[in-house]
XYZ file of C-alpha atoms in Angstrom:
449
model
C 169.670 135.750 -62.718
C 171.021 135.478 -59.057
C 174.868 137.077 -59.478
C 176.540 133.725 -58.334
C 179.246 135.980 -56.701
C 176.845 137.020 -54.383
C 175.265 133.567 -54.144
C 178.942 132.294 -53.335
C 179.354 135.742 -50.582
C 176.328 134.423 -48.682
C 177.209 131.616 -47.849
C 180.612 131.874 -46.456
C 178.672 134.038 -43.280
C 177.578 132.120 -39.875
C 175.305 129.519 -40.809
C 173.134 126.624 -38.702
C 174.909 123.254 -39.540
C 173.226 120.814 -37.856
C 174.021 117.249 -37.482
C 171.736 114.112 -37.726
C 170.491 114.938 -33.804
C 170.502 118.645 -34.220
C 172.470 118.649 -31.429
C 174.479 120.696 -30.224
C 174.160 123.448 -32.496
C 177.427 125.441 -33.410
C 178.031 128.883 -35.537
C 180.037 127.819 -38.042
C 180.566 129.464 -41.592
C 180.003 127.085 -44.594
C 182.509 127.251 -47.080
C 181.827 125.354 -50.096
C 183.877 123.153 -52.126
C 183.228 122.969 -55.984
C 186.354 121.898 -57.472
C 189.259 119.119 -55.925
C 191.669 122.045 -55.934
C 189.467 124.457 -54.181
C 191.480 123.134 -50.806
C 194.947 124.455 -50.834
C 193.232 127.650 -52.485
C 191.479 128.911 -49.526
C 193.857 128.018 -46.383
C 195.012 131.313 -45.865
C 192.607 132.850 -45.124
C 190.868 129.954 -42.971
C 191.412 131.006 -39.279
C 189.556 129.426 -36.477
C 190.118 126.180 -37.934
C 188.561 123.513 -40.297
C 186.786 120.527 -40.618
C 184.927 118.886 -44.259
C 181.873 118.096 -44.072
C 179.551 116.009 -46.635
C 175.195 115.433 -45.562
C 175.504 116.182 -41.877
C 174.007 112.654 -41.138
C 176.442 111.937 -37.952
C 174.917 112.968 -34.558
C 176.805 114.268 -33.060
C 180.049 116.561 -33.554
C 182.114 114.907 -35.072
C 180.649 117.046 -38.382
C 180.813 120.619 -36.156
C 183.332 123.164 -35.470
C 181.961 125.986 -33.196
C 182.738 129.229 -35.183
C 185.522 127.729 -37.328
C 185.556 127.100 -40.785
C 183.391 123.462 -42.203
C 184.120 123.239 -46.060
C 181.439 121.719 -47.718
C 182.050 118.838 -50.006
C 178.109 118.098 -51.744
C 178.920 119.608 -54.176
C 182.419 117.763 -55.246
C 180.042 115.309 -56.514
C 180.949 113.806 -59.478
C 181.815 110.439 -60.591
C 185.257 109.610 -62.418
C 185.633 106.016 -63.377
C 183.889 102.433 -63.498
C 185.058 99.758 -64.289
C 182.008 97.082 -65.319
C 184.086 93.792 -65.075
C 186.063 94.246 -61.569
C 183.795 96.699 -59.980
C 186.004 98.773 -59.341
C 184.383 102.829 -58.629
C 186.044 105.749 -58.625
C 183.906 108.938 -57.361
C 184.473 112.800 -55.611
C 184.139 112.052 -52.033
C 181.030 114.241 -52.483
C 178.717 111.835 -53.989
C 176.359 110.506 -51.916
C 175.952 106.833 -51.440
C 171.962 107.511 -53.122
C 173.792 108.569 -56.076
C 175.914 105.623 -56.435
C 173.149 103.615 -56.169
C 171.167 104.829 -58.486
C 173.794 104.497 -61.426
C 175.528 101.030 -59.610
C 172.706 98.811 -59.236
C 170.443 99.408 -62.808
C 174.623 98.260 -64.147
C 174.431 95.474 -61.722
C 175.767 96.304 -58.736
C 175.670 97.139 -54.998
C 177.155 98.783 -52.049
C 180.260 96.668 -50.619
C 178.804 97.926 -46.841
C 175.755 100.343 -46.549
C 174.653 102.149 -43.056
C 170.723 102.302 -42.367
C 170.492 105.772 -44.592
C 172.140 106.063 -48.102
C 172.170 109.758 -47.854
C 175.891 110.046 -47.089
C 178.471 110.946 -48.628
C 181.523 109.241 -50.514
C 184.073 110.810 -47.830
C 181.528 110.847 -44.600
C 181.450 107.064 -45.175
C 185.114 106.444 -44.747
C 186.415 109.829 -42.399
C 184.051 107.574 -39.594
C 184.428 103.555 -41.664
C 180.828 103.015 -41.697
C 179.328 99.664 -41.070
C 176.473 97.768 -41.774
C 174.529 95.087 -41.416
C 176.834 92.296 -42.928
C 180.179 92.888 -40.915
C 180.439 89.692 -40.467
C 180.906 88.551 -43.532
C 182.767 91.985 -45.430
C 183.758 93.774 -42.631
C 183.442 97.699 -42.319
C 183.299 100.286 -45.415
C 187.035 100.912 -45.082
C 188.249 97.137 -46.328
C 186.807 98.189 -49.986
C 188.216 101.595 -50.370
C 190.970 100.400 -53.017
C 193.098 104.312 -52.370
C 191.790 107.308 -51.666
C 193.430 110.980 -52.598
C 194.613 113.645 -49.521
C 194.969 116.804 -50.078
C 196.609 118.659 -46.881
C 196.417 122.014 -46.211
C 200.182 122.549 -47.222
C 198.496 122.065 -50.501
C 200.299 117.862 -50.580
C 198.348 115.515 -52.230
C 198.794 111.807 -51.428
C 197.184 108.964 -52.940
C 196.877 106.309 -50.513
C 196.822 103.024 -49.886
C 197.011 99.673 -48.389
C 200.727 99.288 -50.239
C 200.950 103.357 -50.938
C 201.265 105.813 -47.844
C 200.020 103.053 -45.607
C 200.020 104.491 -43.187
C 197.834 108.026 -43.810
C 195.597 105.348 -45.462
C 195.129 104.245 -41.761
C 194.171 107.299 -40.161
C 191.760 108.648 -42.961
C 189.980 105.558 -42.480
C 187.769 106.429 -38.977
C 190.315 109.400 -39.113
C 186.915 111.872 -38.481
C 188.343 114.223 -41.317
C 191.192 115.224 -39.811
C 194.224 113.572 -41.716
C 192.583 115.902 -44.678
C 190.133 116.547 -47.158
C 189.479 112.898 -49.051
C 188.585 114.156 -52.865
C 188.198 110.787 -53.886
C 188.348 107.528 -53.584
C 187.984 104.020 -55.387
C 185.456 102.083 -53.848
C 184.993 98.460 -55.259
C 180.932 97.685 -55.734
C 180.464 93.815 -55.199
C 177.837 92.549 -58.264
C 173.844 91.879 -58.035
C 171.584 90.004 -60.472
C 168.152 91.773 -58.895
C 167.152 93.886 -56.383
C 165.357 92.200 -54.282
C 166.221 90.482 -50.540
C 165.693 86.569 -49.802
C 164.565 87.886 -46.282
C 163.316 86.219 -43.389
C 161.978 87.918 -39.827
C 162.294 85.799 -36.426
C 160.991 87.276 -33.101
C 163.050 86.092 -30.283
C 163.228 86.947 -26.333
C 166.059 87.007 -24.362
C 170.054 87.610 -25.568
C 170.063 84.115 -25.085
C 167.373 83.437 -27.986
C 169.136 86.370 -30.016
C 173.259 84.992 -29.883
C 171.237 81.552 -30.860
C 170.596 83.060 -33.823
C 173.054 85.667 -35.361
C 175.171 81.822 -35.018
C 173.036 80.157 -36.719
C 172.862 83.147 -39.264
C 176.586 82.530 -39.341
C 176.445 82.172 -43.484
C 173.768 85.069 -44.176
C 174.781 88.045 -45.523
C 172.928 90.402 -43.497
C 172.042 90.338 -40.570
C 170.242 92.224 -37.642
C 167.679 93.157 -34.613
C 165.344 95.671 -33.791
C 165.483 94.892 -30.009
C 162.280 96.425 -27.258
C 164.125 98.252 -24.625
C 161.468 98.855 -22.779
C 159.948 95.940 -21.444
C 160.725 93.968 -18.767
C 160.174 90.870 -17.183
C 159.832 88.182 -19.738
C 159.690 89.993 -22.032
C 162.603 91.165 -21.504
C 165.133 92.031 -24.206
C 162.332 90.763 -27.208
C 163.083 91.407 -29.947
C 163.150 90.587 -34.258
C 166.039 89.177 -35.283
C 165.794 90.205 -39.312
C 167.669 88.767 -41.734
C 168.960 88.081 -45.969
C 170.762 87.424 -49.220
C 171.007 88.934 -51.843
C 168.266 87.409 -54.422
C 170.166 85.460 -56.945
C 167.188 84.358 -59.043
C 167.344 87.483 -61.980
C 165.464 90.710 -62.387
C 165.079 94.232 -63.516
C 167.095 96.887 -61.772
C 165.452 99.912 -62.169
C 166.683 102.508 -60.317
C 164.878 103.907 -57.448
C 162.146 106.266 -57.109
C 162.867 109.762 -55.120
C 160.982 109.957 -51.562
C 157.703 111.778 -51.448
C 157.176 112.299 -48.319
C 159.000 115.062 -45.622
C 158.071 114.520 -41.531
C 156.191 117.578 -41.880
C 156.544 119.538 -38.248
C 158.778 119.276 -34.978
C 156.930 117.126 -33.227
C 156.678 117.580 -29.949
C 158.911 117.260 -27.070
C 155.692 115.001 -25.128
C 155.399 113.050 -27.845
C 158.449 110.769 -27.625
C 157.713 108.972 -23.714
C 158.061 105.941 -22.339
C 154.219 104.987 -22.449
C 153.919 105.881 -26.923
C 157.156 104.921 -27.276
C 155.870 100.990 -25.442
C 152.336 100.600 -27.211
C 154.941 101.601 -30.929
C 157.074 98.533 -29.231
C 154.407 96.231 -28.828
C 153.163 97.287 -31.806
C 156.204 96.248 -34.293
C 157.157 93.065 -31.857
C 153.458 91.942 -32.814
C 153.183 93.382 -36.657
C 154.771 89.754 -37.647
C 151.863 87.839 -36.859
C 153.963 84.393 -36.983
C 157.159 83.690 -35.276
C 159.279 83.392 -38.273
C 158.389 85.391 -41.560
C 159.724 84.655 -44.430
C 159.051 86.729 -47.386
C 161.077 88.794 -50.853
C 161.730 92.062 -50.450
C 163.113 95.291 -52.633
C 166.202 96.656 -51.072
C 165.205 100.063 -50.070
C 162.728 98.499 -47.025
C 165.161 96.622 -46.393
C 168.652 98.837 -45.875
C 166.738 101.867 -45.575
C 163.399 102.040 -44.136
C 163.961 105.265 -42.809
C 164.582 107.095 -45.538
C 161.035 106.204 -47.106
C 160.735 109.645 -44.566
C 162.885 112.466 -45.017
C 163.208 114.726 -41.975
C 162.716 112.391 -39.567
C 164.611 113.488 -36.834
C 162.367 116.359 -36.431
C 159.980 113.526 -34.576
C 162.585 114.856 -31.572
C 161.666 117.711 -31.743
C 163.814 120.795 -31.437
C 165.710 119.622 -28.092
C 167.038 116.876 -31.386
C 168.623 113.431 -30.555
C 171.264 111.214 -28.613
C 172.303 108.534 -30.393
C 174.213 105.705 -28.279
C 176.304 103.338 -29.923
C 178.841 101.007 -28.388
C 180.336 97.693 -28.914
C 181.864 95.184 -26.011
C 183.914 92.325 -27.291
C 182.702 88.288 -26.748
C 184.035 88.081 -23.635
C 181.987 90.329 -21.683
C 179.036 91.349 -24.525
C 176.412 88.584 -23.294
C 176.769 89.902 -19.604
C 177.417 94.111 -20.758
C 174.687 93.985 -23.299
C 171.875 92.561 -20.120
C 173.237 95.405 -17.794
C 173.112 97.756 -19.748
C 169.490 97.161 -21.362
C 168.279 97.015 -17.950
C 169.904 100.186 -17.055
C 167.968 101.723 -19.907
C 165.166 99.771 -18.794
C 164.991 101.119 -15.554
C 165.579 104.985 -16.044
C 162.000 105.558 -17.496
C 163.420 106.994 -20.972
C 162.735 105.190 -23.855
C 164.572 104.529 -27.527
C 162.302 103.019 -29.718
C 164.754 102.663 -32.549
C 167.215 100.710 -30.866
C 169.512 98.517 -33.275
C 171.270 94.698 -32.407
C 174.011 93.679 -34.173
C 177.128 90.879 -33.502
C 180.260 92.012 -35.686
C 182.368 89.601 -37.012
C 186.094 89.553 -36.459
C 187.432 90.699 -40.223
C 189.995 93.515 -39.179
C 189.137 97.708 -40.695
C 191.998 99.047 -42.043
C 191.444 102.006 -40.130
C 193.832 102.890 -36.861
C 190.648 104.220 -35.168
C 187.629 102.296 -36.132
C 184.973 101.868 -34.482
C 184.148 98.237 -35.074
C 185.522 95.312 -33.125
C 184.240 91.438 -32.709
C 181.056 91.566 -30.295
C 177.659 92.426 -29.775
C 177.229 96.204 -30.923
C 173.966 98.312 -29.160
C 172.617 101.108 -30.887
C 169.596 103.097 -29.028
C 168.597 106.804 -29.631
C 166.628 109.271 -27.435
C 164.874 112.513 -27.098
C 167.062 115.626 -25.153
C 166.109 115.748 -21.760
C 168.509 117.313 -20.161
C 167.863 116.613 -16.806
C 167.957 112.375 -17.255
C 169.235 112.547 -20.654
C 172.975 112.839 -19.811
C 172.962 110.977 -16.628
C 171.802 108.467 -17.633
C 174.671 108.280 -20.864
C 177.867 108.733 -18.610
C 175.999 105.959 -16.306
C 176.135 103.408 -19.759
C 179.517 104.992 -20.948
C 180.927 103.989 -18.005
C 179.632 100.574 -17.706
C 180.799 99.999 -21.565
C 184.079 100.845 -20.105
C 184.196 98.460 -17.247
C 183.048 95.798 -20.227
C 185.633 96.666 -22.124
C 183.988 98.250 -24.858
C 183.913 101.392 -26.497
C 181.774 104.193 -28.528
C 181.458 105.108 -31.428
C 182.630 109.120 -31.683
C 180.237 109.018 -35.236
C 177.117 108.766 -33.087
C 178.467 110.613 -29.942
C 178.161 114.176 -28.493
C 178.570 113.265 -24.376
C 181.582 111.080 -24.845
C 183.949 112.319 -21.801
C 187.589 112.883 -22.634
C 188.661 110.960 -20.173
C 186.927 108.678 -21.487
C 187.277 108.701 -24.857
C 191.033 108.586 -24.839
C 190.212 105.158 -23.121
C 188.434 103.977 -25.508
C 191.121 104.701 -27.890
C 194.360 104.738 -26.480
C 195.590 104.495 -29.699
C 194.804 108.698 -30.676
C 197.690 109.886 -29.525
C 199.817 107.898 -31.991
C 196.668 108.895 -34.395
C 197.253 112.768 -33.584
C 200.171 112.394 -35.766
C 198.651 112.622 -38.770
C 195.762 115.188 -38.392
C 196.524 117.829 -40.520
C 197.390 120.986 -38.448
C 193.863 123.501 -39.930
C 191.561 120.964 -38.906
C 189.736 120.256 -36.211
C 185.958 119.611 -35.016
C 184.192 120.220 -32.299
C 184.357 116.671 -30.927
C 188.465 116.091 -30.874
C 188.334 119.641 -29.215
C 185.980 118.170 -27.099
C 187.423 114.635 -25.599
C 190.952 115.829 -26.214
C 190.835 119.083 -24.349
C 192.516 117.480 -20.916
C 195.648 116.778 -22.928
């Protein structure tokens, strides 16, 4: 039988902890937190800073700390309380959204907001104030956090809510894990009667058609679009607009099966190139024969199509991938999106996971939250050092010119001046940062101040 002490010591060594983009890669000491009381007990022996982390599903370096200490929260994954009348679920911060769904769906409840993967922790969802397909109807994840507990490195505990320690509540939602360790949180779930989604997929050509469909779907709960960023000419900005509502027809609320597929190998760096992605995009656009398709589908492929294959990030090869996500406010959203899509097409770099969506006007409670009303576009690219980083700098500068900003949870390339222009409130936020906690992202984007 293994010695648990030896296992614990073995985990406290320099070990790779990758973000989902697998870039950059830094060594750090991994310190698992098993209980809510573990963090204050550790602080006396920590040097070079610390950062609470979960599943490592952020794409860049917000979940990394070079040569520091990563406080891994995934063992703090217990459900604490559930009120079936109100849908209020209290759980430790290391529980994943997948675990919450396994518990909640058979009881007739669903996440109020979900990102494109369910393999993120509750704490990570709060720290990055994630958004989903229903931002225009439900706002961000933080809008549904009734309260949370924050533990600081000085050992103090705070209950944070819109009415209790509201300034720390605001700083912690979207606060990149820097205000303290979130030990537990209370999330407001939404009722459902079926696993099914009443789905509709509609082909569009160009940003004007995308905007028309967006306006027509104002009352549909979930909307998102895939857009072809490799095509030019008459096929420029073609895509598929996907919308859906939870079915109101009662159905079996069984839990989801566990995924069985794992991406089996590191794909060679040349596998994702302009030609292969262009062919994929053409096939994806035409996979629905008719312009408009109506169907009833399970929530898993609607919300989490990529979760079906674990470790799918391996298809980008050992160099990894870069994500780029902006939001540009409505005033310049159309012209900015068209200009950026032209710049991407001109670059010759291929992105096939291109997601286009309109954010609504529900304000986020987070001081540093990313969403604001306008158009958001998320792109990912295999890393080609001589092309990717120059392109990202141009795209970031264009985003700034159009009054937008980038998403820290997706970023590995933003410069300090860009970040400080995107988030001018960052110095106010810094007042609430725990002095022990930092990240490679934070060190990078505040280094000149």
